[in-house]
PDB file of C-alpha atoms in Angstrom:
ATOM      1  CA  UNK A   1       0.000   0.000   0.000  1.00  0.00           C
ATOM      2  CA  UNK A   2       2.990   2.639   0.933  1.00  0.00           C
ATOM      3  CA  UNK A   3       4.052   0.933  -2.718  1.00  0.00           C
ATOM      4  CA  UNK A   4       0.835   2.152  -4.074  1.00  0.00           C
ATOM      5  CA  UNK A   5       0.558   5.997  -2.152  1.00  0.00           C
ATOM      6  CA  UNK A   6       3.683   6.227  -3.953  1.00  0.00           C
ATOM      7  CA  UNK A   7       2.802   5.258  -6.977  1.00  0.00           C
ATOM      8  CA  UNK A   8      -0.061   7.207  -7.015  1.00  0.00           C
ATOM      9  CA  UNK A   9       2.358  10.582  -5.887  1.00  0.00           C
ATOM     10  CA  UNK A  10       4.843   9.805  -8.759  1.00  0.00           C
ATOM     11  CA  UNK A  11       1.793   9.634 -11.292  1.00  0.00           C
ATOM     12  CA  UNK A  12       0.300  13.262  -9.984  1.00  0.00           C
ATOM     13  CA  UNK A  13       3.545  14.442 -10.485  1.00  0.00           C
ATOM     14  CA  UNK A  14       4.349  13.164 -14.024  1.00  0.00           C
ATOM     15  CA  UNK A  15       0.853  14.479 -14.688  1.00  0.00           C
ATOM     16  CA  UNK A  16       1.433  17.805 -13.139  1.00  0.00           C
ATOM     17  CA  UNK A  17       4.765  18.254 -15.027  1.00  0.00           C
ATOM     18  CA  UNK A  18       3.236  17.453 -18.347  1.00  0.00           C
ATOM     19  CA  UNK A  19       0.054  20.131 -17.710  1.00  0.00           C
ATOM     20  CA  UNK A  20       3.010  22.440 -16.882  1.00  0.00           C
ATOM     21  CA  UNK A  21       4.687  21.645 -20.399  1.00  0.00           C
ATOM     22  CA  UNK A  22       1.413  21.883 -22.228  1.00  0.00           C
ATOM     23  CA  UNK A  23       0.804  25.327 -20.618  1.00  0.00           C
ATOM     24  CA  UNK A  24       4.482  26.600 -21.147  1.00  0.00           C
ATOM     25  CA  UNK A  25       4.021  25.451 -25.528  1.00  0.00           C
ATOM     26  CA  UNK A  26       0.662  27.093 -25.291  1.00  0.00           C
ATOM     27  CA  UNK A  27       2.189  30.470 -24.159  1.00  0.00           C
ATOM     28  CA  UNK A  28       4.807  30.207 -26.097  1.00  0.00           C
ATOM     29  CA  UNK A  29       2.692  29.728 -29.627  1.00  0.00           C
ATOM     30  CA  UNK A  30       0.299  32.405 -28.019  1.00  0.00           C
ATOM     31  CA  UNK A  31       3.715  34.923 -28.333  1.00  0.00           C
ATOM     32  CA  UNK A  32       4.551  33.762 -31.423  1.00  0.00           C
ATOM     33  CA  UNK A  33       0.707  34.480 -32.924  1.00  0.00           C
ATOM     34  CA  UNK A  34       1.093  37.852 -31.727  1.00  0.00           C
ATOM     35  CA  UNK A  35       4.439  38.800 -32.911  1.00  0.00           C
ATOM     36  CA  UNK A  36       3.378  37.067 -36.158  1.00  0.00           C
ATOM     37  CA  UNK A  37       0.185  39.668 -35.922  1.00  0.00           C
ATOM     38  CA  UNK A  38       1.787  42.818 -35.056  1.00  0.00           C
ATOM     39  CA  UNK A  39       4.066  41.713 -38.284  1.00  0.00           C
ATOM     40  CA  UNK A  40       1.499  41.122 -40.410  1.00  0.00           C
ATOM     41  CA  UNK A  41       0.117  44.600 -39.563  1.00  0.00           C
ATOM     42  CA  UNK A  42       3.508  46.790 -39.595  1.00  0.00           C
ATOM     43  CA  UNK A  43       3.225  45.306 -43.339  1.00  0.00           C
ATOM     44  CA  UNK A  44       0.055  46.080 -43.790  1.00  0.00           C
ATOM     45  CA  UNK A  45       0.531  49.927 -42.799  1.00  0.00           C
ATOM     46  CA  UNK A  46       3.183  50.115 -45.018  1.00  0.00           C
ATOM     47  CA  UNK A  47       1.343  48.597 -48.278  1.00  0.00           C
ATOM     48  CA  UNK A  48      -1.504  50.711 -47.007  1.00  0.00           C
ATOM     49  CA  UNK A  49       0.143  53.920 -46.461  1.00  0.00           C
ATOM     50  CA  UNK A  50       1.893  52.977 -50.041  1.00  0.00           C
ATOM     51  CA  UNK A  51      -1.620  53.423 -51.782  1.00  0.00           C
ATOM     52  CA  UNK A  52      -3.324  55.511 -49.257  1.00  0.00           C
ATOM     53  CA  UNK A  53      -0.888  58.736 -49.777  1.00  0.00           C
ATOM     54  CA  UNK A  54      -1.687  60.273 -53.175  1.00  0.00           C
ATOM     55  CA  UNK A  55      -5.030  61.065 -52.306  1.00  0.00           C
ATOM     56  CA  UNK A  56      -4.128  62.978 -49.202  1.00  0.00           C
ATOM     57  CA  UNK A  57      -3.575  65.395 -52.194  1.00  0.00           C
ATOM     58  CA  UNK A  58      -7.004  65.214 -53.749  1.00  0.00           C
ATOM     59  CA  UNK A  59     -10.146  67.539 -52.063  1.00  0.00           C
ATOM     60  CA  UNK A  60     -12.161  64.894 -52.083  1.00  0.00           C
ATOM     61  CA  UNK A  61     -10.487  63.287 -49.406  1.00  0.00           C
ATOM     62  CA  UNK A  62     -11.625  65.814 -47.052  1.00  0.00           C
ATOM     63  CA  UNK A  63     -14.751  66.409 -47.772  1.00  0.00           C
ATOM     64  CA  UNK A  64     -15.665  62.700 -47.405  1.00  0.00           C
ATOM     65  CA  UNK A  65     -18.245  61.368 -45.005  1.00  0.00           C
ATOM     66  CA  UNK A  66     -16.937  57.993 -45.855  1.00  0.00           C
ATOM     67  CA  UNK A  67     -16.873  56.421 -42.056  1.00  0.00           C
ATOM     68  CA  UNK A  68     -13.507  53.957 -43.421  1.00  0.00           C
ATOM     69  CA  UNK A  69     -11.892  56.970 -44.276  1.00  0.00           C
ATOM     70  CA  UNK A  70     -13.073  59.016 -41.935  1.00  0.00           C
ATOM     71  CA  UNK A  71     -11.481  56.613 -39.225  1.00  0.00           C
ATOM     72  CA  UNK A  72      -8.093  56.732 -40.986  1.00  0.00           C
ATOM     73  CA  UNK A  73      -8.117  60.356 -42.228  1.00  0.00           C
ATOM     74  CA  UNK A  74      -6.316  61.591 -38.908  1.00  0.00           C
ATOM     75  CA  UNK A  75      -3.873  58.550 -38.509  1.00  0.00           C
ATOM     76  CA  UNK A  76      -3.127  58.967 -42.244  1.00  0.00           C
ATOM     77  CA  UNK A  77      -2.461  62.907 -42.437  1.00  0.00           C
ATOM     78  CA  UNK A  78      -0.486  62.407 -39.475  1.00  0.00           C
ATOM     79  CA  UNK A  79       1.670  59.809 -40.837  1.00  0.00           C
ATOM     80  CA  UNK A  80       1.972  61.455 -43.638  1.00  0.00           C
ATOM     81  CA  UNK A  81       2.894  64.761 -42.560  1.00  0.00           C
ATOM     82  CA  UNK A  82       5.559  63.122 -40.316  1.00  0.00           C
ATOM     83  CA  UNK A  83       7.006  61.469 -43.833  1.00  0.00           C
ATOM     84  CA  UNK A  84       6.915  64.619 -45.469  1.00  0.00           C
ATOM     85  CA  UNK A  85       8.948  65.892 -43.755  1.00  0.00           C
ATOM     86  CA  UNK A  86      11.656  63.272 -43.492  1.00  0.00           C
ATOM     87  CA  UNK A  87      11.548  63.452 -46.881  1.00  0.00           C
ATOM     88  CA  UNK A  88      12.785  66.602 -47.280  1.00  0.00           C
ATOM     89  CA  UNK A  89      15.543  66.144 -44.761  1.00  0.00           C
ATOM     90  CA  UNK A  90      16.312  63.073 -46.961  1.00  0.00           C
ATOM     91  CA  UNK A  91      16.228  65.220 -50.373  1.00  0.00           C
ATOM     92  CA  UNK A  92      18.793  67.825 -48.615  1.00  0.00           C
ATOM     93  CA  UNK A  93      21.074  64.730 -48.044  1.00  0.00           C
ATOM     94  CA  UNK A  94      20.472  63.520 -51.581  1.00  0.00           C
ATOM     95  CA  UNK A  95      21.620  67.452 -52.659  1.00  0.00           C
ATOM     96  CA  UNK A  96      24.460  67.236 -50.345  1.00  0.00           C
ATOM     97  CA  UNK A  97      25.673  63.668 -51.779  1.00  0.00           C
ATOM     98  CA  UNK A  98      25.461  64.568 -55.116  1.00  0.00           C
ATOM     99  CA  UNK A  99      27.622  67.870 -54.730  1.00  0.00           C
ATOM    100  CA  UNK A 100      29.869  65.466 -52.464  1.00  0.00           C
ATOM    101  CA  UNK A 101      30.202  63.153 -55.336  1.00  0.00           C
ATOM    102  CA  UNK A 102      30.734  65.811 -57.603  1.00  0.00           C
ATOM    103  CA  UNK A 103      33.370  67.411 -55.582  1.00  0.00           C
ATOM    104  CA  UNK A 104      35.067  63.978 -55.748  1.00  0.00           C
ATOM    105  CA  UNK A 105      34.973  63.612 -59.265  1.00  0.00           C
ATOM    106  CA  UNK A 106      36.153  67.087 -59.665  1.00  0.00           C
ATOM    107  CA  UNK A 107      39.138  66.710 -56.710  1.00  0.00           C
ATOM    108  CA  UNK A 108      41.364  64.484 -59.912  1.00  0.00           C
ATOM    109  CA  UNK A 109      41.473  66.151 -63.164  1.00  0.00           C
ATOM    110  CA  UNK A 110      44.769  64.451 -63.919  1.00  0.00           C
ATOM    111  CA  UNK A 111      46.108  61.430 -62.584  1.00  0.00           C
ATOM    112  CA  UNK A 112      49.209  61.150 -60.379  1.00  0.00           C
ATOM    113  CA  UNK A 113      52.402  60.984 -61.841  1.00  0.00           C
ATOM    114  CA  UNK A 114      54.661  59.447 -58.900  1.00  0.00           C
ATOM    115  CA  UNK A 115      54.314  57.596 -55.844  1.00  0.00           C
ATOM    116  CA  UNK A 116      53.700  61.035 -53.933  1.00  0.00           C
ATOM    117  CA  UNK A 117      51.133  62.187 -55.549  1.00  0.00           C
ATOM    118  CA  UNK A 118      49.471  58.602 -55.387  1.00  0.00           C
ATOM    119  CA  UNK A 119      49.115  58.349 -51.738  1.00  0.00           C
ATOM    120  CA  UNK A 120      48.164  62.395 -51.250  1.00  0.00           C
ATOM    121  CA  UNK A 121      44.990  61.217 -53.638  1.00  0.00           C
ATOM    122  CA  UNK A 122      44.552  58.372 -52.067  1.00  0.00           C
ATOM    123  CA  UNK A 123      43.926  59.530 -48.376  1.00  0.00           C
ATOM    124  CA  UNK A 124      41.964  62.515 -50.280  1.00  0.00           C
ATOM    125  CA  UNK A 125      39.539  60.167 -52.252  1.00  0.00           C
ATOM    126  CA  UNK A 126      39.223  58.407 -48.561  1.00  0.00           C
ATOM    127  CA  UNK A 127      38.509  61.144 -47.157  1.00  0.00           C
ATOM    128  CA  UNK A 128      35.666  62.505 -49.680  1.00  0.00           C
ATOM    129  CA  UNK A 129      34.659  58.736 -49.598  1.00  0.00           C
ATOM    130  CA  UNK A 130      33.846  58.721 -45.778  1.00  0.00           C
ATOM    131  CA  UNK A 131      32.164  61.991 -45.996  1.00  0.00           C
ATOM    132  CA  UNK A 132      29.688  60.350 -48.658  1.00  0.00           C
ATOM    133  CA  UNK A 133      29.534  57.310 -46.920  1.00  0.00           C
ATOM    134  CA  UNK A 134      28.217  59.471 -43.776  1.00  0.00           C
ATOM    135  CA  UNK A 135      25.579  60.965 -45.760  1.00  0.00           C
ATOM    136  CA  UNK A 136      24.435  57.657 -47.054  1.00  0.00           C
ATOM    137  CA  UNK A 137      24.224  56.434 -43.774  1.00  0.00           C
ATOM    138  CA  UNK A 138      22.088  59.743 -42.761  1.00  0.00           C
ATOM    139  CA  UNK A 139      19.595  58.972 -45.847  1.00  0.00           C
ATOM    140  CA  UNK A 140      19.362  55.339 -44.384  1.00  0.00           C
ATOM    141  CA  UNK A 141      18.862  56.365 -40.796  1.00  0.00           C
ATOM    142  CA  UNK A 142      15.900  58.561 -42.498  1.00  0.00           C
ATOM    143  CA  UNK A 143      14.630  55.991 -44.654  1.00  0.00           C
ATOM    144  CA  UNK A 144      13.916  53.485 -41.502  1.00  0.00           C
ATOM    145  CA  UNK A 145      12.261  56.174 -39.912  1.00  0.00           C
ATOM    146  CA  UNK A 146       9.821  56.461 -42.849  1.00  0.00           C
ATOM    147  CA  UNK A 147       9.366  52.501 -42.405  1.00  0.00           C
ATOM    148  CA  UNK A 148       8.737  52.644 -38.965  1.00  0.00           C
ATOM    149  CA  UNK A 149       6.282  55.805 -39.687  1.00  0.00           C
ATOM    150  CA  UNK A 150       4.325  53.542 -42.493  1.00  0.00           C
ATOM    151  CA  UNK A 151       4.703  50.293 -39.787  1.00  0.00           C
ATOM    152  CA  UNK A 152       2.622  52.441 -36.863  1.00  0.00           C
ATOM    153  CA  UNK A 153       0.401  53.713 -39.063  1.00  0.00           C
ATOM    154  CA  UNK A 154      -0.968  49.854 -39.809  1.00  0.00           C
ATOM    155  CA  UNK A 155      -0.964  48.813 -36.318  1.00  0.00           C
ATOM    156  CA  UNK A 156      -3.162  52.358 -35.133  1.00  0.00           C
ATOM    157  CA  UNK A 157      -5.070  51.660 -38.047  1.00  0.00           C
ATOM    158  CA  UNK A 158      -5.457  47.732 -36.835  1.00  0.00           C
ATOM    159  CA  UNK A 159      -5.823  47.912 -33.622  1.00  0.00           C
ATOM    160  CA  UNK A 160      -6.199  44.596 -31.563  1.00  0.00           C
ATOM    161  CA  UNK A 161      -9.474  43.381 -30.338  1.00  0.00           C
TER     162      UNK A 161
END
C-alpha cells in the first residue's frame, strides 16, 4: 500500500509536469501568434500607407463622409505629414551627396604621376569617400524612420481586439 501511495504521488507528479509543459508550448505559440500579428500589420501599414498617400492630395479626401476613411483620415495625415517631412531632410542629403560626389569627381582632373602624388589622392579620395559614406548612412537612418512611420500607421489603423 505505501508501494501504491507512492505510486499514485509519482503519477500526480508526471501528470502535473506534463500540464506544466502543455501550458508553457501554449504560451509560447500564443507569443509567437502575436508577434506574427503585429508583423502582419507593420506590413500592412506600409502597403496601405503605399496606396493611401496620393489622395491625401485630392479635395475629395476631405470632404468625405466615408466612415472607413473618416477613421483613418487623422492617422493617415499624421503619418503622412511626419514622412513629409523626413523626406525633405532626406532630399537635402540627396543634394548634399550629389555635390559630395561631384566634388570627388572634380578633386582628380589628372592622374598622379609618382608615388607622392598617389598616396596624397589616395587619403583625399578616402577622405571625400567617408564623408559620402556618412551621408548615405544619414539617408538610411531617415529611410527606416519612414518605415517605422508607415509600420505604426498599420498597427493604429489595426488595432487589436
Amino acid at each position: 500500500n505505501l508501494f501504491t501511495e507512492r505510486m499514485g504521488f509519482f503519477e500526480k507528479a508526471v501528470n502535473g509536469g506534463k500540464r506544466a509543459g502543455q501550458k508553457a508550448k501554449l504560451k509560447a505559440e500564443l507569443i509567437m501568434l502575436d508577434r506574427d500579428i503585429n508583423k502582419r500589420k507593420k506590413a500592412f501599414g506600409i502597403y496601405m500607407y503605399d496606396m493611401l498617400s496620393e489622395i491625401t492630395c485630392q479635395q475629395d479626401f476631405y470632404a468625405t463622409s466615408d466612415e472607413t476613411i473618416s477613421m483613418v483620415r487623422p492617422l493617415l495625415l499624421e503619418a503622412d505629414r511626419e514622412i513629409r517631412a523626413l523626406d525633405g531632410k532626406k532630399l537635402s542629403a540627396k543634394g548634399d551627396l550629389d555635390i559630395a560626389q561631384a566634388k570627388r569627381a572634380d578633386a582628380f582632373p589628372t592622374p598622379a604621376a609618382n608615388w607622392k602624388e598617389k598616396a596624397r589622392n589616395g587619403a583625399k579620395g578616402a577622405g571625400m569617400a567617408a564623408g559620402e559614406a556618412k551621408i548615405k548612412t544619414r539617408m538610411a537612418v531617415i529611410n527606416g524612420k519612414i518605415r517605422v512611420i508607415k509600420e505604426d500607421f498599420g498597427v493604429s489603423a489595426n488595432p487589436s481586439p
